[in-house]
Coordinates of C-alpha atoms in Angstrom, one line a residue:
V1408 CA -8.7 -24.2 23.5
E1409 CA -8.2 -25.7 20.1
I1410 CA -8.4 -24.1 16.6
Y1411 CA -9.8 -27.0 14.7
S1412 CA -10.3 -25.2 11.4
L1413 CA -8.7 -22.2 9.8
H1414 CA -9.6 -21.1 6.3
V1415 CA -8.3 -18.1 4.3
D1416 CA -10.3 -17.6 1.2
C1417 CA -9.1 -14.9 -1.1
K1418 CA -10.7 -13.8 -4.4
V1419 CA -8.8 -11.4 -6.6
T1420 CA -10.9 -9.9 -9.4
S1421 CA -9.0 -7.5 -11.6
R1422 CA -6.5 -6.5 -8.8
F1423 CA -9.3 -6.1 -6.2
A1424 CA -8.8 -8.6 -3.4
H1425 CA -11.5 -9.8 -1.1
T1426 CA -10.3 -11.9 1.7
V1427 CA -12.3 -13.9 4.2
I1428 CA -10.6 -15.5 7.2
T1429 CA -12.7 -18.1 9.2
S1430 CA -11.4 -19.6 12.4
K1431 CA -13.3 -22.2 14.3
I1432 CA -12.3 -22.8 17.9
V1433 CA -13.5 -25.3 20.4
N1434 CA -13.0 -25.2 24.2
R1435 CA -12.0 -28.8 25.2
A1436 CA -11.5 -27.8 28.8
N1437 CA -14.2 -28.5 31.4
E1438 CA -14.4 -24.9 32.4
S1439 CA -14.8 -21.7 30.5
R1440 CA -11.8 -20.3 28.6
E1441 CA -10.7 -17.3 26.6
A1442 CA -10.7 -17.8 22.8
T1443 CA -8.6 -15.4 20.8
F1444 CA -8.8 -14.4 17.2
E1445 CA -5.7 -12.6 15.9
V1446 CA -5.1 -11.7 12.4
E1447 CA -2.4 -9.6 10.7
L1448 CA -3.7 -8.0 7.6
P1449 CA -2.1 -5.7 5.0
K1450 CA -2.0 -2.0 6.0
T1451 CA -3.5 -1.0 2.7
A1452 CA -6.6 -3.2 3.3
F1453 CA -9.8 -2.0 4.9
I1454 CA -11.8 -4.4 7.1
T1455 CA -15.4 -4.6 5.9
N1456 CA -16.9 -7.2 8.1
F1457 CA -16.4 -9.2 11.3
S1458 CA -18.6 -11.5 13.2
M1459 CA -18.4 -14.1 16.0
S1460 CA -20.9 -16.9 16.3
I1461 CA -21.0 -18.7 19.6
D1462 CA -23.2 -21.9 19.9
G1463 CA -25.2 -20.7 16.9
K1464 CA -25.8 -17.1 18.0
V1465 CA -24.1 -14.4 15.8
Y1466 CA -22.5 -11.3 17.3
P1467 CA -21.7 -8.9 14.4
G1468 CA -19.3 -6.0 14.3
I1469 CA -20.9 -2.7 13.4
I1470 CA -19.0 0.0 11.6
K1471 CA -19.7 3.5 12.9
E1472 CA -18.1 6.9 12.8
K1473 CA -15.2 7.0 15.2
A1474 CA -16.6 9.5 17.7
S1475 CA -20.0 7.9 18.0
A1476 CA -18.4 4.4 18.3
Q1477 CA -16.3 5.8 21.1
K1478 CA -19.3 7.3 22.8
E1479 CA -21.2 4.0 22.6
Y1480 CA -18.2 2.3 24.1
D1481 CA -17.9 4.9 26.9
T1482 CA -21.6 4.6 27.8
A1483 CA -21.3 0.9 28.2
V1484 CA -18.4 1.4 30.5
S1485 CA -20.1 4.1 32.6
H1486 CA -23.1 1.8 33.0
G1487 CA -20.9 -0.6 34.8
Q1488 CA -20.7 -3.1 31.9
S1489 CA -17.1 -4.0 31.6
A1490 CA -15.9 -3.2 28.1
G1491 CA -12.7 -4.2 26.3
L1492 CA -11.1 -2.5 23.3
V1493 CA -10.2 -4.2 20.1
K1494 CA -7.5 -1.9 18.8
Y1495 CA -5.6 -2.7 15.7
V1496 CA -2.3 -2.9 17.4
A1497 CA -0.4 0.0 16.0
V1498 CA 1.4 -0.6 12.7
L1499 CA 3.5 -3.6 13.4
S1500 CA 5.8 -4.0 10.5
R1501 CA 6.2 -2.4 7.2
K1502 CA 3.3 -4.2 5.5
L1503 CA 1.0 -5.5 8.2
E1504 CA -1.2 -4.4 11.1
Q1505 CA -2.9 -6.5 13.7
F1506 CA -6.6 -7.2 14.5
H1507 CA -7.3 -8.9 17.8
V1508 CA -10.5 -10.0 19.5
S1509 CA -11.0 -12.4 22.4
V1510 CA -14.1 -13.8 24.0
S1511 CA -14.7 -16.2 26.8
I1512 CA -16.5 -19.4 25.8
A1513 CA -18.0 -22.1 28.1
A1514 CA -16.7 -25.6 28.4
A1515 CA -17.3 -27.7 25.3
S1516 CA -18.6 -24.6 23.4
K1517 CA -17.5 -23.6 19.9
V1518 CA -16.9 -20.2 18.4
T1519 CA -16.5 -19.2 14.8
F1520 CA -14.7 -15.9 14.0
E1521 CA -15.0 -14.5 10.5
L1522 CA -13.2 -11.4 9.3
T1523 CA -13.4 -9.9 5.8
Y1524 CA -11.1 -7.3 4.4
E1525 CA -10.6 -5.8 0.9
E1526 CA -7.8 -4.0 -0.9
L1527 CA -6.7 -2.9 -4.3
L1528 CA -3.4 -4.5 -5.2
K1529 CA -0.8 -2.0 -6.2
R1530 CA 1.7 -2.7 -9.0
Q1531 CA 5.2 -2.2 -7.9
L1532 CA 8.4 -3.0 -9.8
G1533 CA 6.3 -4.8 -12.4
K1534 CA 4.2 -7.1 -10.2
F1535 CA 1.2 -7.3 -7.9
E1536 CA 1.7 -8.8 -4.5
L1537 CA -0.9 -10.5 -2.4
L1538 CA 0.3 -11.0 1.2
I1539 CA -1.3 -13.5 3.6
K1540 CA 0.2 -13.7 7.1
V1541 CA 0.1 -17.2 8.5
R1542 CA 0.5 -17.7 12.2
P1543 CA -1.9 -20.1 13.8
K1544 CA 0.5 -20.8 16.8
Q1545 CA -0.8 -24.4 17.0
L1546 CA -1.4 -27.4 14.7
V1547 CA -4.7 -27.0 13.0
K1548 CA -6.7 -30.1 11.9
H1549 CA -8.3 -28.4 8.9
F1550 CA -6.0 -25.7 7.6
Q1551 CA -6.5 -24.2 4.1
I1552 CA -5.6 -21.2 2.0
D1553 CA -7.5 -20.7 -1.2
V1554 CA -6.5 -17.9 -3.6
H1555 CA -8.6 -17.4 -6.8
I1556 CA -7.5 -14.9 -9.3
F1557 CA -9.4 -13.7 -12.3
E1558 CA -7.7 -11.2 -14.6
P1559 CA -9.6 -10.6 -17.8
Q1560 CA -6.5 -9.1 -19.4
G1561 CA -4.8 -12.5 -19.0
I1562 CA -2.2 -13.6 -16.4
R1563 CA 1.4 -13.0 -17.7
F1564 CA 3.2 -14.8 -14.9
L1565 CA 2.3 -16.1 -11.4
E1566 CA 4.5 -17.3 -8.5
T1567 CA 3.8 -18.4 -5.0
D1568 CA 6.4 -17.7 -2.4
S1569 CA 6.5 -18.4 1.3
T1570 CA 8.9 -17.8 4.2
F1571 CA 8.2 -21.2 5.9
M1572 CA 8.0 -23.7 3.0
T1573 CA 9.7 -27.1 3.4
N1574 CA 9.8 -29.9 0.9
E1575 CA 6.9 -31.7 2.7
L1576 CA 4.9 -28.5 2.7
T1577 CA 5.3 -27.9 -1.0
E1578 CA 3.4 -31.2 -1.5
A1579 CA 0.4 -29.5 0.1
L1580 CA 0.5 -26.6 -2.5
T1581 CA -1.2 -26.8 -5.8
Q1582 CA -1.5 -24.2 -8.5
V1583 CA -3.8 -24.4 -11.5
Q1584 CA -4.1 -21.7 -14.1
N1585 CA -5.3 -21.0 -17.5
E1586 CA -5.2 -17.8 -19.6
T1587 CA -7.3 -15.5 -17.3
K1588 CA -7.8 -17.5 -14.1
A1589 CA -5.7 -19.1 -11.4
H1590 CA -6.4 -21.1 -8.3
I1591 CA -3.8 -21.6 -5.6
L1592 CA -4.6 -24.1 -2.9
F1593 CA -2.4 -24.7 0.2
K1594 CA -3.8 -27.5 2.4
P1595 CA -1.2 -29.1 4.7
T1596 CA -2.1 -32.1 6.9
V1597 CA -1.4 -32.0 10.6
D1598 CA 1.7 -34.1 10.0
Q1599 CA 3.0 -31.8 7.3
Q1600 CA 2.5 -28.8 9.6
K1601 CA 4.8 -30.2 12.3
I1602 CA 8.4 -29.0 12.8
N1603 CA 9.3 -32.6 13.3
P1604 CA 7.3 -35.8 13.9
A1605 CA 8.0 -35.9 17.6
L1606 CA 7.0 -32.3 18.4
D1607 CA 3.5 -30.8 18.3
E1608 CA 4.8 -27.5 17.1
T1609 CA 3.8 -25.8 13.9
L1610 CA 6.0 -24.8 11.0
L1611 CA 3.4 -22.4 9.8
N1612 CA 4.7 -19.0 10.8
G1613 CA 5.4 -16.3 8.3
D1614 CA 4.3 -14.9 5.0
F1615 CA 2.4 -16.6 2.2
V1616 CA 2.9 -14.4 -0.9
V1617 CA 1.4 -14.6 -4.4
R1618 CA 2.9 -12.4 -7.0
Y1619 CA 1.7 -11.9 -10.5
D1620 CA 1.3 -9.6 -13.4
V1621 CA -1.1 -9.3 -16.3
K1622 CA -0.8 -9.2 -20.1
R1623 CA -1.0 -5.8 -21.7
D1624 CA -1.8 -5.3 -25.3
A1625 CA -3.9 -2.1 -25.6
T1626 CA -1.7 1.0 -25.8
A1627 CA -4.4 3.1 -24.1
G1628 CA -4.7 0.7 -21.2
D1629 CA -7.6 -1.6 -20.3
I1630 CA -11.1 -0.7 -19.3
Q1631 CA -13.4 -2.9 -17.3
I1632 CA -17.1 -2.2 -16.5
V1633 CA -19.5 -3.7 -14.1
N1634 CA -23.0 -2.4 -13.0
G1635 CA -22.4 1.1 -14.2
Y1636 CA -18.9 1.6 -12.7
F1637 CA -15.7 1.5 -14.7
V1638 CA -12.1 1.1 -13.9
H1639 CA -9.3 2.0 -16.3
Y1640 CA -5.8 0.5 -15.9
F1641 CA -2.9 2.1 -17.7
A1642 CA 0.7 0.8 -17.7
P1643 CA 2.6 1.4 -20.9
R1644 CA 5.5 -0.8 -21.6
E1645 CA 8.9 -0.6 -23.3
M1646 CA 9.2 3.1 -23.5
P1647 CA 12.5 4.9 -23.1
A1648 CA 13.2 6.5 -19.7
L1649 CA 13.1 10.3 -19.2
P1650 CA 16.4 11.6 -17.9
K1651 CA 16.3 12.5 -14.2
N1652 CA 18.0 15.3 -12.3
V1653 CA 18.2 14.0 -8.8
I1654 CA 19.6 15.4 -5.6
F1655 CA 20.1 13.1 -2.6
V1656 CA 19.7 15.1 0.6
I1657 CA 21.2 12.9 3.4
D1658 CA 21.0 13.4 7.1
R1659 CA 24.3 12.9 8.9
S1660 CA 23.3 14.1 12.3
G1661 CA 24.4 12.3 15.5
S1662 CA 21.4 10.0 15.6
M1663 CA 22.4 8.5 12.2
A1664 CA 25.7 7.2 13.7
G1665 CA 26.5 3.5 13.5
R1666 CA 24.4 1.1 11.6
K1667 CA 22.1 3.7 10.0
I1668 CA 24.8 5.6 8.3
E1669 CA 26.5 2.4 7.2
Q1670 CA 23.2 1.1 5.6
T1671 CA 22.7 4.5 4.0
R1672 CA 26.2 4.3 2.5
D1673 CA 25.6 0.8 1.2
A1674 CA 22.3 1.8 -0.4
L1675 CA 23.8 4.9 -2.0
L1676 CA 26.7 3.0 -3.5
K1677 CA 24.2 0.6 -5.1
V1678 CA 22.1 3.5 -6.4
L1679 CA 25.1 5.2 -8.0
Q1680 CA 25.6 2.0 -10.1
D1681 CA 22.0 2.2 -11.2
L1682 CA 22.1 5.8 -12.5
R1683 CA 21.8 6.1 -16.3
P1684 CA 24.5 8.0 -18.2
E1685 CA 21.9 10.6 -19.3
D1686 CA 20.9 11.3 -15.6
R1687 CA 22.3 14.2 -13.6
F1688 CA 22.8 14.0 -9.9
S1689 CA 24.4 15.5 -6.8
F1690 CA 24.5 15.0 -3.0
I1691 CA 23.8 17.4 -0.1
T1692 CA 24.6 16.2 3.4
F1693 CA 23.5 17.9 6.5
N1694 CA 23.6 18.0 10.3
S1695 CA 23.5 21.5 11.9
K1696 CA 25.5 22.6 8.8
V1697 CA 24.7 21.9 5.2
A1698 CA 27.4 20.6 2.9
Q1699 CA 27.3 20.3 -0.9
W1700 CA 29.3 17.6 -2.6
K1701 CA 29.4 19.7 -5.7
S1702 CA 27.8 23.1 -6.3
S1703 CA 25.9 21.9 -9.4
L1704 CA 24.5 18.7 -10.9
L1705 CA 26.9 16.4 -12.6
Q1706 CA 26.3 14.1 -15.5
A1707 CA 26.2 10.4 -14.3
T1708 CA 29.3 9.4 -16.2
A1709 CA 31.3 6.4 -14.9
E1710 CA 34.0 8.9 -13.7
N1711 CA 31.6 11.1 -11.8
A1712 CA 29.8 8.1 -10.3
A1713 CA 33.2 6.8 -9.1
S1714 CA 34.1 10.1 -7.6
A1715 CA 30.7 10.2 -5.8
A1716 CA 31.2 6.7 -4.5
R1717 CA 34.5 7.9 -2.9
F1718 CA 32.6 10.8 -1.3
V1719 CA 29.8 8.5 0.0
Q1720 CA 32.3 6.2 1.7
T1721 CA 33.5 9.1 3.8
L1722 CA 30.0 9.9 5.2
S1723 CA 30.0 10.0 9.0
A1724 CA 27.4 11.2 11.5
S1725 CA 27.4 13.8 14.3
G1726 CA 25.6 17.0 15.3
G1727 CA 22.0 18.4 14.8
T1728 CA 19.4 18.3 12.1
D1729 CA 18.8 21.4 9.8
I1730 CA 16.2 19.9 7.4
N1731 CA 15.0 23.4 6.3
R1732 CA 18.3 24.7 5.0
A1733 CA 19.3 21.3 3.4
L1734 CA 16.1 21.2 1.3
L1735 CA 16.3 24.9 0.4
T1736 CA 19.9 24.3 -0.8
A1737 CA 18.7 21.4 -2.9
V1738 CA 16.0 23.5 -4.5
S1739 CA 18.5 26.3 -5.3
V1740 CA 20.9 23.8 -6.9
L1741 CA 18.1 22.7 -9.3
D1742 CA 17.1 26.3 -9.8
K1743 CA 20.6 27.3 -10.9
S1744 CA 21.2 24.3 -13.1
E1745 CA 21.6 25.2 -16.7
R1746 CA 21.0 23.2 -19.9
L1747 CA 18.9 20.6 -18.2
P1748 CA 17.0 18.6 -20.9
E1749 CA 13.6 20.1 -21.5
R1750 CA 12.0 16.7 -21.1
S1751 CA 13.6 15.6 -17.9
V1752 CA 12.3 14.9 -14.4
S1753 CA 13.8 16.8 -11.4
M1754 CA 13.5 15.2 -8.0
I1755 CA 14.8 15.6 -4.5
I1756 CA 15.1 12.5 -2.3
L1757 CA 15.4 13.3 1.4
L1758 CA 16.6 10.7 3.9
T1759 CA 16.3 11.7 7.6
D1760 CA 15.9 9.9 10.9
G1761 CA 14.9 12.7 13.2
Q1762 CA 13.1 15.9 14.0
P1763 CA 14.5 19.2 12.8
T1764 CA 16.6 20.5 15.7
A1765 CA 19.0 23.0 14.1
G1766 CA 18.1 26.2 12.1
E1767 CA 14.3 26.5 11.5
S1768 CA 12.7 23.8 13.8
N1769 CA 9.0 24.7 13.4
V1770 CA 7.7 22.0 11.0
E1771 CA 4.9 24.2 9.7
V1772 CA 7.3 27.0 8.7
I1773 CA 9.6 24.4 7.1
Q1774 CA 6.6 23.0 5.1
E1775 CA 5.6 26.4 3.9
N1776 CA 9.2 27.4 3.0
I1777 CA 9.8 24.3 0.9
Q1778 CA 6.4 24.4 -0.8
K1779 CA 7.1 28.1 -1.8
A1780 CA 10.6 27.3 -3.0
V1781 CA 9.6 24.1 -5.0
N1782 CA 6.5 25.8 -6.4
G1783 CA 5.3 22.6 -8.2
R1784 CA 8.4 22.3 -10.3
Y1785 CA 10.2 19.4 -8.7
A1786 CA 9.1 16.2 -7.0
L1787 CA 10.1 15.8 -3.3
F1788 CA 10.4 12.2 -1.9
C1789 CA 10.8 11.9 1.9
L1790 CA 12.2 8.8 3.5
G1791 CA 11.9 8.6 7.3
F1792 CA 14.4 6.2 8.9
G1793 CA 13.1 4.6 12.0
F1794 CA 10.5 5.8 14.5
D1795 CA 12.0 9.0 15.8
V1796 CA 11.0 10.9 12.7
S1797 CA 7.8 12.9 12.6
Y1798 CA 6.3 10.8 9.8
R1799 CA 3.3 13.1 9.5
F1800 CA 5.6 16.1 8.8
L1801 CA 7.5 14.2 6.1
E1802 CA 4.3 12.8 4.5
K1803 CA 2.7 16.3 4.4
M1804 CA 5.8 17.8 2.9
A1805 CA 6.2 15.1 0.2
L1806 CA 2.5 15.1 -0.8
S1807 CA 2.5 18.9 -1.0
N1808 CA 5.4 18.7 -3.5
G1809 CA 4.3 16.0 -5.9
G1810 CA 6.1 13.1 -4.2
I1811 CA 5.5 10.4 -1.6
A1812 CA 6.8 9.6 1.9
R1813 CA 8.0 6.1 3.0
R1814 CA 9.1 4.8 6.3
I1815 CA 12.4 2.8 6.3
Y1816 CA 12.4 0.2 9.1
E1817 CA 15.5 -0.2 11.2
N1818 CA 16.1 -3.8 10.3
A1819 CA 19.0 -5.7 8.8
D1820 CA 17.5 -5.1 5.4
A1821 CA 17.3 -1.3 5.6
A1822 CA 19.8 -0.8 2.8
L1823 CA 17.6 -3.0 0.6
Q1824 CA 14.5 -1.0 1.6
L1825 CA 16.3 2.2 0.5
Q1826 CA 17.4 0.6 -2.8
G1827 CA 13.9 -0.8 -3.4
F1828 CA 12.4 2.7 -3.0
Y1829 CA 14.9 4.2 -5.4
Q1830 CA 14.1 1.5 -8.0
E1831 CA 10.4 2.4 -7.9
V1832 CA 11.3 6.0 -8.9
A1833 CA 14.4 5.3 -10.9
T1834 CA 12.7 5.0 -14.3
P1835 CA 10.2 7.8 -15.1
I1836 CA 8.8 7.2 -18.6
L1837 CA 5.9 9.7 -18.9
M1838 CA 5.2 13.1 -17.4
R1839 CA 2.0 15.3 -17.2
I1840 CA -0.4 12.4 -17.8
E1841 CA -4.1 13.4 -18.3
M1842 CA -6.7 10.7 -18.5
Q1843 CA -9.7 12.3 -20.1
Y1844 CA -13.3 11.0 -20.2
P1845 CA -16.5 12.6 -21.5
E1846 CA -17.6 15.0 -18.7
N1847 CA -21.3 14.7 -19.3
A1848 CA -21.2 10.9 -19.1
V1849 CA -18.9 10.2 -16.1
E1850 CA -19.2 11.2 -12.5
G1851 CA -17.4 10.6 -9.2
L1852 CA -14.1 10.4 -11.2
T1853 CA -11.1 9.5 -9.1
K1854 CA -7.8 11.3 -9.6
N1855 CA -7.1 11.5 -13.4
N1856 CA -4.1 13.8 -13.7
F1857 CA -0.7 12.5 -12.8
E1858 CA 2.6 14.3 -12.8
L1859 CA 4.8 11.3 -13.4
F1860 CA 4.5 7.7 -14.4
F1861 CA 7.3 5.3 -13.3
E1862 CA 8.1 2.0 -15.2
G1863 CA 6.7 -1.0 -13.3
S1864 CA 3.8 0.9 -11.6
E1865 CA 0.2 1.4 -12.9
I1866 CA -2.2 4.2 -13.2
I1867 CA -5.8 3.4 -12.0
V1868 CA -8.8 5.7 -12.7
S1869 CA -12.4 4.8 -11.7
G1870 CA -15.8 6.4 -12.0
K1871 CA -19.5 6.0 -12.5
I1872 CA -20.9 6.1 -16.0
S1873 CA -24.4 7.3 -16.9
N1874 CA -27.0 4.7 -17.7
D1875 CA -27.6 5.4 -21.4
L1876 CA -23.9 5.3 -22.4
H1877 CA -23.1 2.7 -25.1
L1878 CA -19.5 3.7 -25.9
L1879 CA -17.1 5.1 -23.3
P1880 CA -14.4 7.1 -25.2
V1881 CA -11.1 7.6 -23.5
E1882 CA -8.2 9.9 -24.3
I1883 CA -4.8 9.9 -22.7
K1884 CA -2.4 12.8 -23.1
A1885 CA 1.2 12.6 -21.8
Q1886 CA 4.7 13.7 -22.6
S1887 CA 7.3 11.0 -23.3
H1888 CA 11.0 11.1 -23.7
A1889 CA 10.7 12.2 -27.4
S1890 CA 7.3 13.6 -28.0
D1891 CA 3.8 14.4 -26.9
L1892 CA 1.5 11.4 -26.9
T1893 CA -2.2 11.2 -27.4
L1894 CA -3.8 7.7 -27.0
K1895 CA -7.4 7.0 -27.8
E1896 CA -9.6 4.1 -27.0
E1897 CA -13.4 3.4 -27.0
A1898 CA -14.9 0.8 -24.7
N1899 CA -18.2 -0.8 -25.7
V1900 CA -20.1 -0.8 -22.4
K1901 CA -22.3 -3.9 -23.1
E1902 CA -19.3 -6.0 -24.3
K1903 CA -17.3 -5.0 -21.3
E1904 CA -20.1 -5.9 -18.8
Q1905 CA -20.3 -9.3 -20.5
V1906 CA -16.8 -10.2 -19.3
F1907 CA -17.8 -10.6 -15.7
Q1908 CA -21.3 -11.9 -16.1
N1909 CA -20.5 -15.6 -16.2
Q1910 CA -17.8 -15.6 -13.5
S1911 CA -19.6 -17.3 -10.6
Y1912 CA -17.2 -16.5 -7.8
I1913 CA -17.0 -12.8 -8.4
F1914 CA -18.9 -10.5 -6.0
G1915 CA -21.1 -8.5 -8.4
N1916 CA -20.4 -4.9 -7.4
F1917 CA -16.7 -5.2 -7.1
I1918 CA -15.8 -2.2 -9.4
E1919 CA -18.2 0.0 -7.3
R1920 CA -16.3 -1.2 -4.2
L1921 CA -13.0 -0.7 -5.9
W1922 CA -14.1 2.8 -6.8
A1923 CA -15.1 3.5 -3.2
Y1924 CA -11.8 2.1 -1.9
L1925 CA -9.7 4.2 -4.3
T1926 CA -11.8 7.3 -3.6
I1927 CA -11.4 7.0 0.2
Q1928 CA -7.7 6.4 -0.1
Q1929 CA -7.3 9.5 -2.3
L1930 CA -9.5 11.7 -0.1
L1931 CA -7.5 10.7 3.0
E1932 CA -4.2 11.3 1.1
K1933 CA -5.4 14.7 -0.1
S1934 CA -6.5 15.8 3.4
I1935 CA -3.0 15.3 4.7
S1936 CA -1.6 18.3 2.7
A1937 CA -4.9 20.3 2.6
Q1938 CA -5.7 23.5 4.5
E1939 CA -7.9 23.1 7.6
E1940 CA -11.3 23.9 6.1
D1941 CA -10.6 21.7 3.1
Q1942 CA -9.4 19.0 5.3
K1943 CA -12.8 18.8 7.1
T1944 CA -14.7 18.6 3.8
L1945 CA -12.4 15.9 2.4
E1946 CA -12.7 13.9 5.7
A1947 CA -16.5 14.3 5.7
Q1948 CA -16.6 12.9 2.1
A1949 CA -14.3 10.0 3.0
L1950 CA -16.4 9.2 6.1
E1951 CA -19.6 9.2 4.2
L1952 CA -18.2 6.6 1.8
S1953 CA -16.6 4.6 4.6
L1954 CA -20.0 4.2 6.2
R1955 CA -21.9 3.6 3.0
F1956 CA -19.5 0.8 1.9
S1957 CA -18.8 -0.3 5.5
F1958 CA -15.0 0.1 5.5
V1959 CA -13.0 0.4 8.7
T1960 CA -10.8 3.4 7.7
P1961 CA -9.0 5.9 10.0
L1962 CA -12.3 7.7 10.3
T1963 CA -14.5 4.8 11.4
S1964 CA -14.4 2.2 14.1
M1965 CA -16.0 -1.2 14.5
V1966 CA -18.0 -1.9 17.5
V1967 CA -18.1 -5.6 18.4
T1968 CA -20.8 -6.8 20.8
K1969 CA -20.3 -9.8 23.0
P1970 CA -22.5 -12.3 24.9
A1971 CA -24.1 -10.8 28.0
G1972 CA -22.1 -10.9 31.2
Q1973 CA -18.8 -10.6 29.4
Q1974 CA -16.7 -7.6 28.5
Q1975 CA -19.6 -6.1 26.6
T1976 CA -18.3 -4.2 23.8
E1977 CA -15.0 -4.0 21.9
L1978 CA -13.9 -1.3 19.5
A1979 CA -11.6 -1.7 16.5
N1980 CA -9.7 1.3 15.0
K1981 CA -7.4 1.5 12.0
P1982 CA -4.0 2.8 12.7
T1983 CA -2.1 5.0 10.2
E1984 CA 1.6 5.1 9.5
A1985 CA 1.8 8.5 11.2
G1986 CA 0.3 7.0 14.4

């Protein structure tokens, strides 16, 4: 079975990426064989379409609500048709998940697989990253990756990076760009794909990454409008950082022993060097007992940082895990802190690798205790180290307290992952941001109030505007290091719509799809920390949008039919980080 053509075609329009992967396979054997299509796609993406065509006949994938897809699948099985499951293989790595379909094809037959997925690229540490996983497992006669980017704000910088590049392969890579557009083409010949001339083995195995950022002039951000939907991007630059009051709550239970505690020490030593003099900080470590490094927050002077570094170097691991008491202690240290600058950001960063085993071990009680104690005043970030943590518990606790959760993978680079996370939250520059739009002219508005804005990230708000609107006024209110800000902007609807009209390769309703994608992501996130009744309402709304815009989300599945006489139906489900 030979893959004779593999084409990845990706169009990014104003951060919204639409990727189509087409794989053409021929069976050169003289009997029927299994052809497999395997793609790793970004976890943040939603599959929107899949089809197989075998000898000219097309077998589409149909997106349905999860339960009814399962029912259809079960019926096929009970009628004696053999049915196979396409599962996304559970979350494979930190950024990717796998989609896998196989079908049996007759001798000399051809099959074309086509998969489409979409995602909104998220700005992190000052750049957008588009990740394409390349792993054909064989030499491919026609291999091609095309990335087209159109950013009306202008492209500030653009770089392509790959884990498998060689000098020969760089000759197969071209990059053309002007003010607002870029085209990256990677088209290696069969010879260029070989590990060496004598071996029919492929070099193409790894990540193909495009990173870029856009130009930003307007102080109140950038508004784009297509077909009655708008998106507003806001990422202010060059503003002074707000001082932070940060408490690191570090798990030193037995399961952290060895490499994990070493990597934690390495990361914390690095973080101590990155604290700014106006920041205040402290450490709490815990196993079955909770220990405070100091009873109050200390200014991040060189002296205090050095003393903290000596303390971090003594961290060792043994015993149980009392998450409840450790977090309550952190809250009370912040509560008791005096003379904290009025305009400062207080945060707790928890790192743990396990379930609560000591003290209060009921996760629901812990969540309740912490939420009551924090009471919306501090942001809680939860880092789960490895796969023995209850990620769902950490995620719910973080989202209920104005923070986020992140999984840290037990790899050689765990210390870098920890540092990377810290860098994302290291520089808060605005707080209590309100993005205001005229109520009578905008509906279906995505989240438009944000507690914190960190340098290097981006706020995105989207919604639908009423038909007769000529000017869309916007007002942003926020608190900065020194003062209260009010930024105003007016977007001329007709002018804004003009921007995309003559761009041939753009799919026309992309802002509407971007709006749906963002709304679904936010509804799902909100449902994690919601009460049960609200959860059902939020999930019902997310499901309705998933079906209307045909996205495979955690609430929908894709049913893939197959030629008669074969495993009849397959089902694709989207995994979540919490499993």
